[in-house]
PDB file of C-alpha atoms in Angstrom:
ATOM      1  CA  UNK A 935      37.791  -1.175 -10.026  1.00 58.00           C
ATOM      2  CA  UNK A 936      41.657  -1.539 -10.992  1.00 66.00           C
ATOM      3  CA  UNK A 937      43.343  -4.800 -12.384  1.00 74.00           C
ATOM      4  CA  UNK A 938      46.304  -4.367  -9.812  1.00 68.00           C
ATOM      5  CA  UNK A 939      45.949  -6.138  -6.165  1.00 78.00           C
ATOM      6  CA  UNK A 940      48.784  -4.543  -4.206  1.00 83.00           C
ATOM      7  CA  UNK A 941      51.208  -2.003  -4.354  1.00 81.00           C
ATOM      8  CA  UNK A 942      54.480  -4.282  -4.509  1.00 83.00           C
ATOM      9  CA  UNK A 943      57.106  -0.867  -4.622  1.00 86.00           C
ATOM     10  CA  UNK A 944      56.979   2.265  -5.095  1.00 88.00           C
ATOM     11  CA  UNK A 945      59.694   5.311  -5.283  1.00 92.00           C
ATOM     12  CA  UNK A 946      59.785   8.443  -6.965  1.00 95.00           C
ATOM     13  CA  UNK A 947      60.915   9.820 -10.087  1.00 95.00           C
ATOM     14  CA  UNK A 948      62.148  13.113 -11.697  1.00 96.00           C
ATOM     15  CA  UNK A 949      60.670  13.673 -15.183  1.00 96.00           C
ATOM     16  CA  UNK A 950      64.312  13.471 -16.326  1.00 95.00           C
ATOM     17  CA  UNK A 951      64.216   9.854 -15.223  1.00 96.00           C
ATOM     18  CA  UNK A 952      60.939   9.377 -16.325  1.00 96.00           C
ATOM     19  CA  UNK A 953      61.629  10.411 -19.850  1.00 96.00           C
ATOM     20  CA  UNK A 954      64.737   7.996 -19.910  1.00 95.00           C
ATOM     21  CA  UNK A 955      62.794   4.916 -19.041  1.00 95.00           C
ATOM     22  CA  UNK A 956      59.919   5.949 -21.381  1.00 94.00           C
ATOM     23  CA  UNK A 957      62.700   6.443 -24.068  1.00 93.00           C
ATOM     24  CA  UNK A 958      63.880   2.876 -23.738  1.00 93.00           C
ATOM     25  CA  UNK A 959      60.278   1.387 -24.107  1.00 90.00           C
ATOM     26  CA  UNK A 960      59.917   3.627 -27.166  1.00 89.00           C
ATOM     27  CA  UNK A 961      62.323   1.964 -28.609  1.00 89.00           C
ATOM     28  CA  UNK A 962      61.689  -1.664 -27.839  1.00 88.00           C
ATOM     29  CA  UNK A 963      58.362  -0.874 -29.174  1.00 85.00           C
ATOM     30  CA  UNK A 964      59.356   0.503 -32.333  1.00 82.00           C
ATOM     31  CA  UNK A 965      61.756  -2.948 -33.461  1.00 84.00           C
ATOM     32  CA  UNK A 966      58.389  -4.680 -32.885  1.00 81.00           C
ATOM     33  CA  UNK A 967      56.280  -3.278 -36.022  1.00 77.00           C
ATOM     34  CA  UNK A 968      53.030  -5.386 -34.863  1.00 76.00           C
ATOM     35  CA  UNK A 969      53.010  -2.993 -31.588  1.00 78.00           C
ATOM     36  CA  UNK A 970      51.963   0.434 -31.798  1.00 81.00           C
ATOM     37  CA  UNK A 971      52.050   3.073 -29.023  1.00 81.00           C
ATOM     38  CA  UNK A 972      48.808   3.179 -26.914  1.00 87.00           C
ATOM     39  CA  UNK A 973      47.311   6.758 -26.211  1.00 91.00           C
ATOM     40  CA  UNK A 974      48.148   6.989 -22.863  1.00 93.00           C
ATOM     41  CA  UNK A 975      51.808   6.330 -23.589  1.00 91.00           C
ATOM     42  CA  UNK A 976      52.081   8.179 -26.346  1.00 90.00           C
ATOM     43  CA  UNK A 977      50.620  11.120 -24.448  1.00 95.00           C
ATOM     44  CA  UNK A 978      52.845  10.196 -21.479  1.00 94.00           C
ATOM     45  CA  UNK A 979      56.119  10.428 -24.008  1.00 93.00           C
ATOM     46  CA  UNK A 980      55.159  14.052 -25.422  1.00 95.00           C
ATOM     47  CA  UNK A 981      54.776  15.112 -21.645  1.00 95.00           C
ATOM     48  CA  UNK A 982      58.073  14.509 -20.799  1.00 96.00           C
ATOM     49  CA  UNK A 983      59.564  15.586 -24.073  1.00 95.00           C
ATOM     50  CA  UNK A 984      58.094  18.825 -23.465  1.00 95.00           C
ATOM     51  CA  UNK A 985      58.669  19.494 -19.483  1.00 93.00           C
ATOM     52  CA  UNK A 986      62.102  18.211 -19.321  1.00 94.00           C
ATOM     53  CA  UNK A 987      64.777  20.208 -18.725  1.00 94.00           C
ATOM     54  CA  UNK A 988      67.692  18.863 -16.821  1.00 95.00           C
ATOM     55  CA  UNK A 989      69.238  16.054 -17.387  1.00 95.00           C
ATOM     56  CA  UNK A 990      68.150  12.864 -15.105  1.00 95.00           C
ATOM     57  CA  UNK A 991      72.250  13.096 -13.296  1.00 96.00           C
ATOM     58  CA  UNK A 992      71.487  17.041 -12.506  1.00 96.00           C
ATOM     59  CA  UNK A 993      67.686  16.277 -10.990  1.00 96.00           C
ATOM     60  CA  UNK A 994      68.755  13.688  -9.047  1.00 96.00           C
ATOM     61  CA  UNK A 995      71.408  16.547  -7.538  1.00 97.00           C
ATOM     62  CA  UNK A 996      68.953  18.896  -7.190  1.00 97.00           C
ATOM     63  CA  UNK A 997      66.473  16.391  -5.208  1.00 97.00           C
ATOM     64  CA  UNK A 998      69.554  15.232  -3.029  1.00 97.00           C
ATOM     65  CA  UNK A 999      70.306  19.008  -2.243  1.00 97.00           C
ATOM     66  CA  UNK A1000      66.366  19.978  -1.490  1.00 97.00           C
ATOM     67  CA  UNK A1001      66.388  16.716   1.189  1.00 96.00           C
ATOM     68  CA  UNK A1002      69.556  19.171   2.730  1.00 96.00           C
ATOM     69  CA  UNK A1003      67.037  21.397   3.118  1.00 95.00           C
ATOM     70  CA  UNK A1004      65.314  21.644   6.612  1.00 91.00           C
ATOM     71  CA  UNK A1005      61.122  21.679   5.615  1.00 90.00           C
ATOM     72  CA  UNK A1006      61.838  19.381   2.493  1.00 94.00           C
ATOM     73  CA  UNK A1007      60.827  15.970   2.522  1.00 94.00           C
ATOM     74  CA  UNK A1008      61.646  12.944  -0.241  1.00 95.00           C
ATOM     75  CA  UNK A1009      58.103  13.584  -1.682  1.00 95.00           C
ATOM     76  CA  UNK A1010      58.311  17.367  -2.242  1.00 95.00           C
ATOM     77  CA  UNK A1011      61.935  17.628  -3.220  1.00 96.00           C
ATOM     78  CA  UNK A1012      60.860  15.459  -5.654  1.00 97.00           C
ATOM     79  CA  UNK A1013      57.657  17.594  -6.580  1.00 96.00           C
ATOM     80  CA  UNK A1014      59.840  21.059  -6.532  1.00 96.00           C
ATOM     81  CA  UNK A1015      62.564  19.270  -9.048  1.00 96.00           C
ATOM     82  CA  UNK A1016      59.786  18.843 -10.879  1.00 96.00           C
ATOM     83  CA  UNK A1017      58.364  21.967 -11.341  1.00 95.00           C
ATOM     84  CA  UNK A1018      61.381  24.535 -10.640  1.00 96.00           C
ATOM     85  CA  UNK A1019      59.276  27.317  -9.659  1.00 96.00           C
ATOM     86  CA  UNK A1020      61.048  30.093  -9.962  1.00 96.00           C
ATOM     87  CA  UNK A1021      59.241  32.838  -7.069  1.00 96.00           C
ATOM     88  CA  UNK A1022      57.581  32.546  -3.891  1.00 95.00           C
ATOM     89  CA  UNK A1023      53.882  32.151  -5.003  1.00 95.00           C
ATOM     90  CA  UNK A1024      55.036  28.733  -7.168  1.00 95.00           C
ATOM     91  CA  UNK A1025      56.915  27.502  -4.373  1.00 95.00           C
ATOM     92  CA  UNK A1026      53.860  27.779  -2.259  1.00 94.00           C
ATOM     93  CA  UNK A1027      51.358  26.381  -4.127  1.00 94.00           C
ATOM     94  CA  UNK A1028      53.968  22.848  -3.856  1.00 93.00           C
ATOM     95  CA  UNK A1029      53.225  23.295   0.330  1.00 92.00           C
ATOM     96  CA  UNK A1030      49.363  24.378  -0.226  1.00 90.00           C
ATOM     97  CA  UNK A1031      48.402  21.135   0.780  1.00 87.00           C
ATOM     98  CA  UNK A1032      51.057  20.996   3.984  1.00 86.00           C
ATOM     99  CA  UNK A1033      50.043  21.532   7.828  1.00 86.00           C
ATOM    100  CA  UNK A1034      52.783  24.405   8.350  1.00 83.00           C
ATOM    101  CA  UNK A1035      53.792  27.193   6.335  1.00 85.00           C
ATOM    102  CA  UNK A1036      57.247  28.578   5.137  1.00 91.00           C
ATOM    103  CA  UNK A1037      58.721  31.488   5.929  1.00 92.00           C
ATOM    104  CA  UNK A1038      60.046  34.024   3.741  1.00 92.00           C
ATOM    105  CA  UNK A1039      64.058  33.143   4.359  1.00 95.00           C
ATOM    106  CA  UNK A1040      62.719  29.381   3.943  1.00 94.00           C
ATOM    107  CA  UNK A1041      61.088  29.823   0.763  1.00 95.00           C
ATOM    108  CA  UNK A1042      64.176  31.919  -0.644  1.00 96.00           C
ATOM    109  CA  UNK A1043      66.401  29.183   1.069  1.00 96.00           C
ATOM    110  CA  UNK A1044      64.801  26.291  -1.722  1.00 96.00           C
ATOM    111  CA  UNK A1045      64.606  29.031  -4.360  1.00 97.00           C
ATOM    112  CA  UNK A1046      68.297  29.326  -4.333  1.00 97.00           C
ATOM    113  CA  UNK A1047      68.737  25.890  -4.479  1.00 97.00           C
ATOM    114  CA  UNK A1048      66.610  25.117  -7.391  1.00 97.00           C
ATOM    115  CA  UNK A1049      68.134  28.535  -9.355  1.00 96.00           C
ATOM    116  CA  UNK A1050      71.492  27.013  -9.413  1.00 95.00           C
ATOM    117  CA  UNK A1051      69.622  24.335 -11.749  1.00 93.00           C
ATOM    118  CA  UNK A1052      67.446  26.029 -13.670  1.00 84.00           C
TER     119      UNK A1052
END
């Protein structure tokens, strides 16, 4: 059972960006001393804190440059800024769950994209 009805938007996010917006609710949850961070948030916050490593401007480069890319789509440009794997095998296990394969040139193609990031 969920409480929501319908999906009304939805669009992707870096963890970069995700860390900024969870930064701002931090904070208008610490002026108010009668709320207190729930779990889930709380746990959401240290996630980001710890995988973040570009800033939200460079991510948001790096997923524009991936969509460049011939075999990247929105959703896995977003997934492969999110990860940065940094060899084949990593960059593989993003398109495990794809119809088609890459090949070699395609997979160092990305991988030379995301290493002028990380």
């Amino acid at each position: 059972m969920t409480i929501f009805k319908e999906i009304v938007d939805e669009e992707f996010l870096t963890v970069s960006e995700t860390k900024e917006l969870l930064a701002d609710i931090e904070a208008e949850r610490a002026l108010d001393e009668d709320r207190e961070l729930r779990y889930e948030l709380a746990r959401a916050i240290e996630h980001v804190n710890r995988f973040t490593t570009l800033e939200p401007a460079e991510a948001q480069d790096l997923v524009d440059e991936l969509e460049d890319v011939e075999k990247v789509d929105e959703p896995t440009a977003y997934k492969i800024a999110n990860l940065l794997p940094r060899n084949r095998d990593e960059l593989r296990s993003v398109y495990a769950q794809q119809r088609y394969s890459l090949s070699g040139d395609e997979l160092d193609e990305i991988l030379d994209v995301v290493a002028k990031y990380a």
